[in-house]
Amino acid sequence: MKDWLHAKKKEIENMTFDQAKEIVEKQIQLGKEGGQWCPREHTTHAYEMILKRAVAYEKLRSMYENLLEE
């Protein structure tokens, strides 16, 4: 996983869906593990909901693009 803590503005602007997904998955993992720097329970649940819909959307978008290419 890329170290986004020290990423330049241009790198952040050019982030891919998969890279964003990794970041959110890491936040979910931290929320479930607990600890001083973990996201709170409601934030972790919100991340899970958003990620689930984003993955479904990305899959649907990809299928749609494949159909258009045929």
mmCIF file of C-alpha atoms in Angstrom:
data_model
loop_
_atom_site.group_PDB
_atom_site.id
_atom_site.type_symbol
_atom_site.label_atom_id
_atom_site.label_comp_id
_atom_site.label_asym_id
_atom_site.label_seq_id
_atom_site.Cartn_x
_atom_site.Cartn_y
_atom_site.Cartn_z
ATOM 1 C CA MET A 1 0.000 0.000 0.000
ATOM 2 C CA LYS A 2 1.279 3.435 -0.927
ATOM 3 C CA ASP A 3 2.281 5.808 1.872
ATOM 4 C CA TRP A 4 -0.307 8.557 1.380
ATOM 5 C CA LEU A 5 0.812 10.481 4.457
ATOM 6 C CA HIS A 6 3.569 12.176 2.453
ATOM 7 C CA ALA A 7 1.857 12.183 -0.951
ATOM 8 C CA LYS A 8 2.002 15.293 -3.075
ATOM 9 C CA LYS A 9 -1.182 17.096 -4.062
ATOM 10 C CA LYS A 10 -0.931 15.861 -7.683
ATOM 11 C CA GLU A 11 -0.578 12.234 -6.526
ATOM 12 C CA ILE A 12 -3.686 12.591 -4.370
ATOM 13 C CA GLU A 13 -5.643 14.165 -7.242
ATOM 14 C CA ASN A 14 -4.640 11.246 -9.505
ATOM 15 C CA MET A 15 -5.590 8.560 -6.966
ATOM 16 C CA THR A 16 -7.283 5.519 -8.524
ATOM 17 C CA PHE A 17 -10.426 3.837 -7.247
ATOM 18 C CA ASP A 18 -8.378 0.853 -6.071
ATOM 19 C CA GLN A 19 -6.023 3.098 -4.113
ATOM 20 C CA ALA A 20 -8.953 4.901 -2.473
ATOM 21 C CA LYS A 21 -10.513 1.528 -1.688
ATOM 22 C CA GLU A 22 -7.300 0.410 0.057
ATOM 23 C CA ILE A 23 -7.336 3.531 2.235
ATOM 24 C CA VAL A 24 -10.950 3.006 3.287
ATOM 25 C CA GLU A 25 -10.356 -0.709 3.916
ATOM 26 C CA LYS A 26 -7.422 0.204 6.167
ATOM 27 C CA GLN A 27 -9.612 2.650 8.117
ATOM 28 C CA ILE A 28 -12.252 -0.071 8.547
ATOM 29 C CA GLN A 29 -9.571 -2.488 9.767
ATOM 30 C CA LEU A 30 -8.284 0.086 12.276
ATOM 31 C CA GLY A 31 -11.833 0.729 13.485
ATOM 32 C CA LYS A 32 -12.412 -2.950 14.155
ATOM 33 C CA GLU A 33 -9.057 -3.412 15.918
ATOM 34 C CA GLY A 34 -9.567 -0.491 18.286
ATOM 35 C CA GLY A 35 -6.833 1.576 19.836
ATOM 36 C CA GLN A 36 -6.031 5.212 20.374
ATOM 37 C CA TRP A 37 -5.986 6.267 16.712
ATOM 38 C CA CYS A 38 -8.839 4.143 15.371
ATOM 39 C CA PRO A 39 -11.987 5.617 13.790
ATOM 40 C CA ARG A 40 -15.041 5.582 16.054
ATOM 41 C CA GLU A 41 -17.633 2.823 15.664
ATOM 42 C CA HIS A 42 -20.162 4.926 13.745
ATOM 43 C CA THR A 43 -17.440 6.189 11.385
ATOM 44 C CA THR A 44 -16.237 2.634 10.748
ATOM 45 C CA HIS A 45 -19.790 1.528 9.944
ATOM 46 C CA ALA A 46 -20.235 4.486 7.594
ATOM 47 C CA TYR A 47 -16.985 3.560 5.813
ATOM 48 C CA GLU A 48 -18.251 -0.011 5.406
ATOM 49 C CA MET A 49 -21.560 1.161 3.917
ATOM 50 C CA ILE A 50 -19.909 3.580 1.518
ATOM 51 C CA LEU A 51 -17.273 1.067 0.438
ATOM 52 C CA LYS A 52 -19.895 -1.603 -0.263
ATOM 53 C CA ARG A 53 -21.838 0.753 -2.537
ATOM 54 C CA ALA A 54 -18.720 2.121 -4.215
ATOM 55 C CA VAL A 55 -17.493 -1.388 -5.061
ATOM 56 C CA ALA A 56 -20.922 -2.312 -6.458
ATOM 57 C CA TYR A 57 -21.000 0.893 -8.514
ATOM 58 C CA GLU A 58 -17.478 0.302 -9.856
ATOM 59 C CA LYS A 59 -18.402 -3.248 -10.861
ATOM 60 C CA LEU A 60 -21.567 -2.065 -12.628
ATOM 61 C CA ARG A 61 -19.684 0.763 -14.360
ATOM 62 C CA SER A 62 -17.043 -1.663 -15.567
ATOM 63 C CA MET A 63 -19.674 -4.076 -16.916
ATOM 64 C CA TYR A 64 -21.419 -1.206 -18.706
ATOM 65 C CA GLU A 65 -18.160 -0.030 -20.317
ATOM 66 C CA ASN A 66 -17.431 -3.591 -21.479
ATOM 67 C CA LEU A 67 -20.858 -3.790 -23.111
ATOM 68 C CA LEU A 68 -20.253 -0.524 -24.955
ATOM 69 C CA GLU A 69 -16.918 -1.788 -26.287
ATOM 70 C CA GLU A 70 -18.486 -4.887 -27.842
#
